[in-house]
GROMACS .gro file of C-alpha atoms in nm:
model
  455
    1MET     CA    1   6.659  -2.030  -3.107
    2GLY     CA    2   6.589  -2.350  -2.915
    3ALA     CA    3   6.773  -2.671  -2.996
    4SER     CA    4   6.598  -2.890  -3.248
    5ALA     CA    5   6.674  -3.195  -3.458
    6SER     CA    6   7.017  -3.183  -3.618
    7LEU     CA    7   7.050  -3.115  -3.984
    8SER     CA    8   7.080  -3.461  -4.144
    9GLN     CA    9   7.405  -3.567  -4.306
   10GLN     CA   10   7.225  -3.613  -4.636
   11GLU     CA   11   7.097  -3.254  -4.624
   12LYS     CA   12   7.445  -3.131  -4.541
   13ASP     CA   13   7.601  -3.334  -4.822
   14ASP     CA   14   7.340  -3.222  -5.076
   15PHE     CA   15   7.396  -2.858  -4.988
   16MET     CA   16   7.773  -2.895  -4.997
   17ARG     CA   17   7.758  -3.049  -5.341
   18GLU     CA   18   7.530  -2.766  -5.455
   19CYS     CA   19   7.779  -2.508  -5.327
   20HIS     CA   20   8.063  -2.690  -5.497
   21ASN     CA   21   7.881  -2.697  -5.829
   22ILE     CA   22   7.829  -2.321  -5.805
   23TYR     CA   23   8.162  -2.195  -5.680
   24GLY     CA   24   8.351  -2.434  -5.903
   25ILE     CA   25   8.281  -2.199  -6.194
   26ALA     CA   26   8.304  -1.868  -6.007
   27ASP     CA   27   8.598  -1.647  -5.919
   28ILE     CA   28   8.786  -1.683  -5.590
   29ASP     CA   29   8.582  -1.419  -5.409
   30ASP     CA   30   8.265  -1.608  -5.485
   31GLN     CA   31   8.428  -1.929  -5.367
   32THR     CA   32   8.503  -1.764  -5.036
   33MET     CA   33   8.148  -1.636  -5.005
   34PHE     CA   34   7.990  -1.972  -5.069
   35MET     CA   35   8.224  -2.147  -4.828
   36LYS     CA   36   8.136  -1.902  -4.553
   37ILE     CA   37   7.766  -1.951  -4.617
   38ARG     CA   38   7.811  -2.325  -4.612
   39GLU     CA   39   8.007  -2.321  -4.286
   40LYS     CA   40   7.732  -2.116  -4.127
   41ILE     CA   41   7.467  -2.367  -4.228
   42LEU     CA   42   7.680  -2.660  -4.111
   43ALA     CA   43   7.687  -2.498  -3.766
   44LEU     CA   44   7.308  -2.499  -3.757
   45GLU     CA   45   7.154  -2.687  -3.461
   46GLY     CA   46   6.844  -2.764  -3.661
   47ALA     CA   47   6.665  -2.669  -3.981
   48THR     CA   48   6.314  -2.788  -3.927
   49SER     CA   49   6.108  -2.470  -3.902
   50PRO     CA   50   5.959  -2.320  -4.221
   51PRO     CA   51   6.166  -1.998  -4.196
   52GLN     CA   52   6.487  -2.196  -4.170
   53LYS     CA   53   6.395  -2.418  -4.462
   54ALA     CA   54   6.305  -2.113  -4.669
   55ALA     CA   55   6.642  -1.962  -4.583
   56LEU     CA   56   6.816  -2.277  -4.698
   57ASP     CA   57   6.627  -2.258  -5.026
   58VAL     CA   58   6.737  -1.898  -5.073
   59LEU     CA   59   7.099  -1.965  -4.992
   60LYS     CA   60   7.112  -2.271  -5.216
   61LYS     CA   61   7.011  -2.054  -5.507
   62VAL     CA   62   7.242  -1.759  -5.457
   63PRO     CA   63   7.348  -1.685  -5.817
   64ASN     CA   64   7.710  -1.684  -5.923
   65SER     CA   65   7.894  -1.370  -6.026
   66ASP     CA   66   7.751  -1.376  -6.377
   67SER     CA   67   7.382  -1.428  -6.300
   68ARG     CA   68   7.292  -1.280  -5.962
   69ALA     CA   69   7.019  -1.055  -6.096
   70THR     CA   70   6.827  -1.318  -6.291
   71THR     CA   71   6.838  -1.652  -6.107
   72PRO     CA   72   6.482  -1.745  -5.999
   73LEU     CA   73   6.409  -1.840  -5.640
   74THR     CA   74   6.111  -2.059  -5.709
   75GLU     CA   75   6.138  -2.277  -5.397
   76ALA     CA   76   6.162  -1.973  -5.172
   77ASN     CA   77   5.859  -1.827  -5.355
   78SER     CA   78   5.648  -2.131  -5.280
   79SER     CA   79   5.701  -2.087  -4.906
   80ASN     CA   80   5.485  -1.864  -4.690
   81TYR     CA   81   5.807  -1.736  -4.539
   82GLU     CA   82   5.938  -1.514  -4.817
   83ALA     CA   83   6.204  -1.254  -4.751
   84SER     CA   84   6.123  -0.885  -4.726
   85GLY     CA   85   6.324  -0.569  -4.680
   86LYS     CA   86   6.567  -0.708  -4.426
   87LEU     CA   87   6.748  -1.029  -4.333
   88GLU     CA   88   6.804  -1.139  -3.975
   89LEU     CA   89   7.098  -1.350  -3.858
   90ASP     CA   90   6.910  -1.590  -3.629
   91GLU     CA   91   7.193  -1.731  -3.419
   92HIS     CA   92   7.317  -1.978  -3.677
   93ILE     CA   93   7.165  -1.887  -4.012
   94ILE     CA   94   7.047  -1.599  -4.224
   95VAL     CA   95   6.667  -1.626  -4.198
   96PRO     CA   96   6.422  -1.436  -4.418
   97GLN     CA   97   6.171  -1.243  -4.209
   98GLN     CA   98   5.818  -1.391  -4.221
   99GLN     CA   99   5.573  -1.203  -4.442
  100PRO     CA  100   5.196  -1.208  -4.494
  101ASP     CA  101   5.061  -1.418  -4.780
  102ALA     CA  102   4.991  -1.099  -4.978
  103GLN     CA  103   5.358  -1.055  -5.074
  104ASN     CA  104   5.384  -0.864  -5.401
  105ALA     CA  105   5.530  -0.997  -5.727
  106ASP     CA  106   5.866  -0.826  -5.672
  107ALA     CA  107   5.961  -1.059  -5.385
  108ASP     CA  108   6.207  -1.255  -5.597
  109ALA     CA  109   6.402  -0.947  -5.697
  110ASP     CA  110   6.405  -0.829  -5.336
  111VAL     CA  111   6.546  -1.160  -5.217
  112VAL     CA  112   6.819  -1.154  -5.481
  113GLY     CA  113   6.915  -0.802  -5.384
  114GLN     CA  114   6.919  -0.878  -5.014
  115VAL     CA  115   7.129  -1.193  -5.046
  116GLU     CA  116   7.363  -1.006  -5.280
  117GLN     CA  117   7.410  -0.737  -5.016
  118VAL     CA  118   7.478  -0.997  -4.750
  119ALA     CA  119   7.734  -1.157  -4.980
  120GLU     CA  120   7.907  -0.823  -5.029
  121VAL     CA  121   7.933  -0.773  -4.654
  122ILE     CA  122   8.065  -1.128  -4.613
  123LYS     CA  123   8.333  -1.060  -4.871
  124GLY     CA  124   8.428  -0.739  -4.694
  125GLU     CA  125   8.360  -0.526  -4.998
  126GLU     CA  126   8.140  -0.284  -4.805
  127GLY     CA  127   8.383  -0.241  -4.515
  128GLU     CA  128   8.191  -0.130  -4.209
  129GLY     CA  129   7.866  -0.095  -4.402
  130GLU     CA  130   7.546  -0.271  -4.298
  131VAL     CA  131   7.273  -0.442  -4.492
  132GLU     CA  132   6.958  -0.236  -4.504
  133GLY     CA  133   6.754  -0.316  -4.197
  134GLU     CA  134   7.073  -0.434  -4.017
  135VAL     CA  135   7.223  -0.778  -3.990
  136THR     CA  136   7.175  -0.882  -3.630
  137SER     CA  137   7.282  -1.169  -3.410
  138GLY     CA  138   7.046  -1.420  -3.254
  139GLU     CA  139   7.034  -1.209  -2.937
  140GLY     CA  140   6.927  -0.901  -3.134
  141GLU     CA  141   7.272  -0.742  -3.126
  142LYS     CA  142   7.457  -0.632  -3.433
  143GLY     CA  143   7.661  -0.924  -3.571
  144ASP     CA  144   7.998  -0.926  -3.741
  145CYS     CA  145   7.981  -1.132  -4.058
  146GLY     CA  146   8.356  -1.186  -4.039
  147GLU     CA  147   8.305  -1.367  -3.711
  148ALA     CA  148   7.988  -1.543  -3.818
  149PHE     CA  149   8.149  -1.700  -4.125
  150GLU     CA  150   8.501  -1.838  -4.085
  151GLY     CA  151   8.603  -1.865  -4.451
  152LEU     CA  152   8.954  -1.783  -4.560
  153ASP     CA  153   9.027  -1.574  -4.253
  154GLY     CA  154   8.934  -1.866  -4.031
  155LEU     CA  155   9.157  -2.093  -4.237
  156ARG     CA  156   9.447  -1.850  -4.195
  157GLY     CA  157   9.401  -1.860  -3.821
  158TRP     CA  158   9.395  -2.240  -3.817
  159VAL     CA  159   9.704  -2.261  -4.038
  160GLU     CA  160   9.892  -2.024  -3.809
  161GLU     CA  161   9.785  -2.215  -3.499
  162LYS     CA  162   9.906  -2.544  -3.647
  163ASP     CA  163  10.223  -2.381  -3.787
  164LEU     CA  164  10.157  -2.521  -4.134
  165ASP     CA  165  10.363  -2.430  -4.437
  166ILE     CA  166  10.129  -2.272  -4.692
  167ASP     CA  167  10.080  -1.937  -4.865
  168LEU     CA  168   9.712  -1.843  -4.867
  169ASP     CA  169   9.756  -1.518  -5.060
  170ASP     CA  170   9.676  -1.696  -5.386
  171VAL     CA  171   9.483  -2.015  -5.323
  172GLU     CA  172   9.436  -2.071  -5.696
  173ALA     CA  173   9.812  -2.126  -5.727
  174ILE     CA  174   9.829  -2.409  -5.471
  175GLU     CA  175   9.894  -2.736  -5.654
  176GLU     CA  176  10.086  -2.937  -5.393
  177LEU     CA  177  10.002  -2.952  -5.024
  178ASP     CA  178  10.211  -3.143  -4.769
  179TRP     CA  179  10.084  -3.141  -4.410
  180SER     CA  180  10.242  -3.470  -4.309
  181GLU     CA  181  10.357  -3.520  -3.949
  182ALA     CA  182  10.176  -3.203  -3.840
  183ASP     CA  183   9.993  -3.347  -3.536
  184LEU     CA  184   9.658  -3.291  -3.707
  185GLU     CA  185   9.353  -3.447  -3.544
  186GLU     CA  186   9.090  -3.294  -3.771
  187LEU     CA  187   9.045  -3.079  -4.079
  188PRO     CA  188   8.818  -2.772  -4.075
  189ALA     CA  189   8.562  -2.739  -4.353
  190SER     CA  190   8.740  -2.424  -4.474
  191VAL     CA  191   9.025  -2.640  -4.609
  192ALA     CA  192   8.792  -2.692  -4.906
  193LEU     CA  193   8.870  -2.334  -5.010
  194ILE     CA  194   9.216  -2.434  -5.128
  195GLY     CA  195   9.132  -2.768  -5.289
  196LYS     CA  196   9.033  -2.671  -5.641
  197ASN     CA  197   9.373  -2.694  -5.814
  198VAL     CA  198   9.563  -2.921  -5.574
  199THR     CA  199   9.698  -3.228  -5.753
  200GLU     CA  200   9.901  -3.377  -5.467
  201LEU     CA  201   9.781  -3.385  -5.105
  202ALA     CA  202   9.990  -3.544  -4.829
  203LEU     CA  203   9.843  -3.582  -4.480
  204GLU     CA  204  10.028  -3.892  -4.369
  205LYS     CA  205  10.151  -3.960  -4.015
  206ASN     CA  206   9.887  -3.751  -3.840
  207SER     CA  207   9.602  -3.848  -3.606
  208LEU     CA  208   9.306  -3.795  -3.837
  209SER     CA  209   9.007  -4.014  -3.752
  210GLU     CA  210   8.796  -3.884  -4.039
  211PHE     CA  211   8.826  -3.688  -4.361
  212PRO     CA  212   8.531  -3.448  -4.404
  213GLY     CA  213   8.328  -3.526  -4.713
  214SER     CA  214   8.289  -3.156  -4.793
  215VAL     CA  215   8.665  -3.115  -4.802
  216MET     CA  216   8.718  -3.426  -5.012
  217ALA     CA  217   8.458  -3.309  -5.265
  218SER     CA  218   8.652  -2.988  -5.327
  219PHE     CA  219   8.978  -3.159  -5.430
  220THR     CA  220   8.856  -3.242  -5.778
  221SER     CA  221   9.201  -3.210  -5.939
  222LEU     CA  222   9.375  -3.458  -5.709
  223VAL     CA  223   9.614  -3.704  -5.871
  224GLU     CA  224   9.793  -3.832  -5.560
  225LEU     CA  225   9.647  -3.862  -5.209
  226TYR     CA  226   9.858  -3.972  -4.913
  227LEU     CA  227   9.664  -4.062  -4.597
  228ARG     CA  228   9.883  -4.339  -4.459
  229GLN     CA  229   9.948  -4.375  -4.087
  230ASN     CA  230   9.645  -4.198  -3.948
  231GLN     CA  231   9.350  -4.331  -3.747
  232LEU     CA  232   9.091  -4.330  -4.022
  233THR     CA  233   8.797  -4.561  -3.968
  234SER     CA  234   8.627  -4.463  -4.293
  235VAL     CA  235   8.675  -4.276  -4.619
  236PRO     CA  236   8.401  -4.036  -4.735
  237ASP     CA  237   8.191  -4.132  -5.034
  238GLU     CA  238   8.286  -3.794  -5.185
  239ILE     CA  239   8.619  -3.946  -5.282
  240GLY     CA  240   8.431  -4.033  -5.599
  241CYS     CA  241   8.457  -3.663  -5.690
  242CYS     CA  242   8.834  -3.704  -5.731
  243VAL     CA  243   8.797  -3.850  -6.078
  244ASN     CA  244   9.158  -3.778  -6.175
  245LEU     CA  245   9.303  -3.972  -5.882
  246ASP     CA  246   9.593  -4.192  -5.987
  247SER     CA  247   9.741  -4.305  -5.654
  248LEU     CA  248   9.567  -4.354  -5.319
  249TYR     CA  249   9.768  -4.440  -5.009
  250LEU     CA  250   9.554  -4.557  -4.716
  251GLU     CA  251   9.783  -4.805  -4.542
  252ASP     CA  252   9.824  -4.816  -4.164
  253ASN     CA  253   9.476  -4.698  -4.071
  254LEU     CA  254   9.170  -4.863  -3.912
  255LEU     CA  255   8.959  -4.914  -4.222
  256THR     CA  256   8.708  -5.199  -4.239
  257THR     CA  257   8.566  -5.113  -4.581
  258LEU     CA  258   8.563  -4.848  -4.855
  259PRO     CA  259   8.271  -4.636  -4.984
  260GLU     CA  260   8.099  -4.700  -5.315
  261GLY     CA  261   8.245  -4.372  -5.438
  262VAL     CA  262   8.575  -4.553  -5.497
  263SER     CA  263   8.413  -4.733  -5.790
  264LYS     CA  264   8.405  -4.398  -5.974
  265LEU     CA  265   8.784  -4.368  -5.974
  266LYS     CA  266   8.831  -4.488  -6.329
  267ASN     CA  267   9.187  -4.350  -6.350
  268LEU     CA  268   9.313  -4.508  -6.027
  269LYS     CA  269   9.632  -4.706  -6.088
  270GLY     CA  270   9.772  -4.756  -5.739
  271LEU     CA  271   9.583  -4.844  -5.418
  272CYS     CA  272   9.755  -4.919  -5.088
  273LEU     CA  273   9.539  -5.068  -4.812
  274HIS     CA  274   9.787  -5.282  -4.622
  275ARG     CA  275   9.777  -5.296  -4.244
  276ASN     CA  276   9.412  -5.204  -4.199
  277MET     CA  277   9.122  -5.408  -4.060
  278LEU     CA  278   8.962  -5.542  -4.378
  279THR     CA  279   8.791  -5.880  -4.354
  280SER     CA  280   8.706  -5.886  -4.723
  281VAL     CA  281   8.803  -5.695  -5.034
  282PRO     CA  282   8.560  -5.402  -5.077
  283GLU     CA  283   8.365  -5.476  -5.395
  284CYS     CA  284   8.404  -5.119  -5.517
  285ILE     CA  285   8.770  -5.200  -5.585
  286TYR     CA  286   8.673  -5.448  -5.854
  287SER     CA  287   8.530  -5.158  -6.057
  288CYS     CA  288   8.867  -4.981  -6.068
  289LYS     CA  289   8.975  -5.153  -6.387
  290ALA     CA  290   9.275  -4.925  -6.446
  291LEU     CA  291   9.446  -5.054  -6.130
  292GLU     CA  292   9.805  -5.164  -6.183
  293GLU     CA  293   9.916  -5.197  -5.820
  294LEU     CA  294   9.696  -5.325  -5.537
  295TYR     CA  295   9.828  -5.391  -5.188
  296LEU     CA  296   9.596  -5.560  -4.939
  297ASP     CA  297   9.851  -5.731  -4.718
  298SER     CA  298   9.831  -5.759  -4.339
  299ASN     CA  299   9.454  -5.748  -4.308
  300LYS     CA  300   9.210  -6.027  -4.219
  301ILE     CA  301   9.084  -6.111  -4.566
  302ALA     CA  302   8.951  -6.468  -4.595
  303THR     CA  303   8.839  -6.481  -4.960
  304LEU     CA  304   8.880  -6.310  -5.294
  305HIS     CA  305   8.565  -6.257  -5.499
  306PRO     CA  306   8.567  -6.394  -5.855
  307PHE     CA  307   8.542  -6.028  -5.961
  308ILE     CA  308   8.917  -6.011  -5.902
  309GLY     CA  309   8.939  -6.117  -6.266
  310ASN     CA  310   8.813  -5.771  -6.364
  311LEU     CA  311   9.148  -5.616  -6.275
  312LYS     CA  312   9.323  -5.723  -6.592
  313ASN     CA  313   9.577  -5.442  -6.577
  314LEU     CA  314   9.721  -5.544  -6.240
  315ARG     CA  315  10.100  -5.572  -6.245
  316GLU     CA  316  10.165  -5.599  -5.872
  317PHE     CA  317   9.928  -5.767  -5.628
  318GLY     CA  318   9.992  -5.811  -5.257
  319VAL     CA  319   9.764  -6.022  -5.035
  320GLN     CA  320  10.026  -6.161  -4.799
  321SER     CA  321   9.958  -6.198  -4.426
  322ASN     CA  322   9.584  -6.254  -4.456
  323CYS     CA  323   9.356  -6.555  -4.397
  324LEU     CA  324   9.322  -6.688  -4.752
  325THR     CA  325   9.279  -7.062  -4.807
  326SER     CA  326   9.233  -7.057  -5.185
  327PHE     CA  327   9.202  -6.840  -5.495
  328PRO     CA  328   8.912  -6.825  -5.744
  329GLU     CA  329   8.973  -6.959  -6.094
  330THR     CA  330   8.928  -6.606  -6.228
  331ILE     CA  331   9.272  -6.526  -6.089
  332GLY     CA  332   9.393  -6.659  -6.423
  333LYS     CA  333   9.255  -6.350  -6.597
  334LEU     CA  334   9.528  -6.133  -6.446
  335THR     CA  335   9.747  -6.180  -6.749
  336SER     CA  336   9.942  -5.858  -6.688
  337LEU     CA  337  10.047  -5.963  -6.337
  338GLU     CA  338  10.423  -5.958  -6.283
  339THR     CA  339  10.462  -5.975  -5.904
  340PHE     CA  340  10.229  -6.173  -5.677
  341HIS     CA  341  10.276  -6.176  -5.300
  342ALA     CA  342  10.058  -6.443  -5.136
  343GLU     CA  343  10.289  -6.555  -4.856
  344SER     CA  344  10.179  -6.600  -4.494
  345ASN     CA  345   9.825  -6.719  -4.561
  346SER     CA  346   9.661  -7.061  -4.518
  347LEU     CA  347   9.665  -7.177  -4.880
  348THR     CA  348   9.637  -7.552  -4.930
  349ILE     CA  349   9.596  -7.570  -5.306
  350LEU     CA  350   9.640  -7.356  -5.616
  351PRO     CA  351   9.386  -7.337  -5.900
  352LYS     CA  352   9.492  -7.460  -6.243
  353ALA     CA  353   9.426  -7.107  -6.367
  354PHE     CA  354   9.762  -7.008  -6.218
  355GLY     CA  355   9.913  -7.148  -6.534
  356LYS     CA  356   9.752  -6.863  -6.731
  357LEU     CA  357   9.950  -6.588  -6.556
  358SER     CA  358  10.171  -6.549  -6.859
  359SER     CA  359  10.344  -6.229  -6.744
  360LEU     CA  360  10.428  -6.349  -6.392
  361ARG     CA  361  10.793  -6.303  -6.295
  362ARG     CA  362  10.791  -6.319  -5.915
  363LEU     CA  363  10.568  -6.553  -5.712
  364TYR     CA  364  10.580  -6.569  -5.333
  365LEU     CA  365  10.391  -6.860  -5.177
  366ASN     CA  366  10.610  -6.916  -4.871
  367SER     CA  367  10.459  -6.974  -4.525
  368ASN     CA  368  10.137  -7.141  -4.637
  369SER     CA  369  10.003  -7.497  -4.611
  370LEU     CA  370  10.067  -7.623  -4.964
  371THR     CA  371  10.138  -7.995  -4.997
  372LYS     CA  372  10.231  -8.001  -5.363
  373LEU     CA  373  10.417  -7.783  -5.611
  374HIS     CA  374  10.156  -7.792  -5.883
  375ALA     CA  375  10.221  -7.860  -6.249
  376CYS     CA  376  10.037  -7.540  -6.344
  377LEU     CA  377  10.339  -7.346  -6.216
  378GLY     CA  378  10.547  -7.508  -6.487
  379LYS     CA  379  10.349  -7.314  -6.749
  380LEU     CA  380  10.480  -6.970  -6.650
  381PRO     CA  381  10.733  -6.881  -6.921
  382ARG     CA  382  10.861  -6.561  -6.756
  383LEU     CA  383  10.883  -6.682  -6.396
  384GLU     CA  384  11.215  -6.588  -6.236
  385ILE     CA  385  11.148  -6.624  -5.862
  386LEU     CA  386  10.945  -6.906  -5.706
  387ASN     CA  387  10.944  -6.898  -5.328
  388CYS     CA  388  10.764  -7.192  -5.168
  389GLU     CA  389  10.960  -7.216  -4.844
  390SER     CA  390  10.793  -7.311  -4.515
  391ASN     CA  391  10.499  -7.507  -4.651
  392GLN     CA  392  10.417  -7.879  -4.622
  393ILE     CA  393  10.523  -7.971  -4.973
  394GLU     CA  394  10.590  -8.340  -5.032
  395LYS     CA  395  10.581  -8.356  -5.411
  396ILE     CA  396  10.719  -8.135  -5.686
  397ALA     CA  397  10.573  -8.153  -6.035
  398LYS     CA  398  10.825  -8.243  -6.307
  399ARG     CA  399  10.709  -7.950  -6.518
  400ILE     CA  400  10.888  -7.712  -6.282
  401LYS     CA  401  11.210  -7.801  -6.463
  402ASP     CA  402  11.065  -7.655  -6.783
  403LEU     CA  403  11.067  -7.296  -6.656
  404PRO     CA  404  11.314  -7.129  -6.896
  405ASN     CA  405  11.379  -6.812  -6.696
  406LEU     CA  406  11.377  -6.949  -6.340
  407ARG     CA  407  11.657  -6.793  -6.133
  408PHE     CA  408  11.551  -6.860  -5.774
  409LEU     CA  409  11.382  -7.182  -5.658
  410LEU     CA  410  11.331  -7.164  -5.283
  411LEU     CA  411  11.205  -7.488  -5.126
  412ALA     CA  412  11.353  -7.490  -4.774
  413ASN     CA  413  11.153  -7.610  -4.473
  414ASN     CA  414  10.910  -7.848  -4.639
  415CYS     CA  415  10.854  -8.225  -4.641
  416ILE     CA  416  11.031  -8.306  -4.968
  417THR     CA  417  11.195  -8.650  -4.987
  418ALA     CA  418  11.319  -8.637  -5.347
  419LEU     CA  419  11.359  -8.404  -5.646
  420PRO     CA  420  11.208  -8.529  -5.974
  421PHE     CA  421  11.488  -8.361  -6.172
  422ASN     CA  422  11.846  -8.247  -6.133
  423PRO     CA  423  11.843  -7.866  -6.130
  424SER     CA  424  12.207  -7.845  -6.235
  425GLU     CA  425  12.120  -8.027  -6.557
  426THR     CA  426  11.774  -7.902  -6.642
  427ALA     CA  427  11.755  -7.551  -6.496
  428LYS     CA  428  12.064  -7.397  -6.651
  429GLY     CA  429  11.980  -7.040  -6.547
  430LEU     CA  430  11.916  -7.123  -6.181
  431ARG     CA  431  12.117  -6.901  -5.944
  432ARG     CA  432  11.988  -7.013  -5.609
  433LEU     CA  433  11.829  -7.332  -5.481
  434THR     CA  434  11.732  -7.378  -5.113
  435LEU     CA  435  11.659  -7.729  -4.984
  436SER     CA  436  11.745  -7.725  -4.613
  437GLY     CA  437  11.481  -7.837  -4.366
  438ASN     CA  438  11.354  -8.120  -4.589
  439GLN     CA  439  11.405  -8.498  -4.586
  440LEU     CA  440  11.654  -8.519  -4.871
  441ASP     CA  441  11.960  -8.740  -4.899
  442GLU     CA  442  12.308  -8.598  -4.877
  443ALA     CA  443  12.374  -8.612  -5.250
  444THR     CA  444  12.066  -8.405  -5.326
  445MET     CA  445  12.150  -8.154  -5.055
  446LYS     CA  446  12.484  -8.088  -5.226
  447LEU     CA  447  12.295  -7.939  -5.519
  448GLU     CA  448  12.226  -7.642  -5.294
  449LYS     CA  449  12.595  -7.549  -5.297
  450LEU     CA  450  12.687  -7.606  -5.659
  451ASP     CA  451  12.895  -7.322  -5.802
  452SER     CA  452  12.671  -7.304  -6.104
  453LEU     CA  453  12.379  -7.217  -5.876
  454ALA     CA  454  12.562  -6.957  -5.670
  455GLU     CA  455  12.650  -6.698  -5.932
   0.00000   0.00000   0.00000
């Protein structure tokens, strides 16, 4: 068969989803069969001729184990290239032999029977037997279906080659899979065969540049996914199939965005994206309203969208070491936030809405360009740690003294010339006060060393 236009990614994805929908309710043998068929089609150089398209239609509608004899093949029927008494393996795909337009009314039943026979050979249930009319290779020689379709046997070979720790005798029993630090550069499509019941998948510290969408779509039971420290430049949209995902670790990759499929992860509570190449927060994240922990530090993010206020369940939020100059007023809607890392940015001012962060306990604003310690920070009743070191602060609002639970007030390396209150008198619970690197008189500097502040 001559080379032709490649099968489009959309066609591949549509077919893979179709296969998944079918084998997701079948037994393991049927899963193996469908995966082998899918792998064969993915190897196709092109699917533009009518016979090839008809074959795709047939294969898409292979019935599952409970309905093989009755599933209609209406799309295949509408083609002039209906299957007859034999199927030919045309180099890359099982192709129905072309028939005259006068095909009789039993064509559908014939097709079902023929595909069923091919499936039996693929599954090895007929041993050395052959499909009626022979299954042949593209060169006209007899083909070996075991070689033509990788399936579980192919996966076993790959696992052995990579020396991976996994028992493939009962793939239904696999719930945790750890292939971290295994020198993996890619994942074969056959990995999807073992994804159905896996709840925890660890592939961190490898050299993966992509995660196949077909594989991702099969891990529908995933709760935890570890992909940190790879070379990923993208995440497949099929991640939206992992609707039970609770924790997603993507730090230390080369990501510039995330797919829209992430917005479907309604149960996602933890998302780690630090040390990637993001220039903005992917908007799909703002739809993950169950998020409790979000780490975006060490990227190149310049702004936060007002949609950040959607994440009302956030408890820990890290945006340190980015390019932020301000926060939207909607930041005040994060009323569950307890820890906020915003150090090492270019912040010059804080919105008044900061005063609405009623659950905030730890606030890190060090290494920015703030010139004032705003009064809004004095409205945080649970605040214990306030780190504002290494800014350009000249003034401190008097309300800071009203923080009842403040334990650490870190103000070193600023431009402060005076304190508007005496911490030893007004902040009774204060354990540590740093003032060095300012323009304070000697008497004020002694407050730093008071025994009452050094407990």
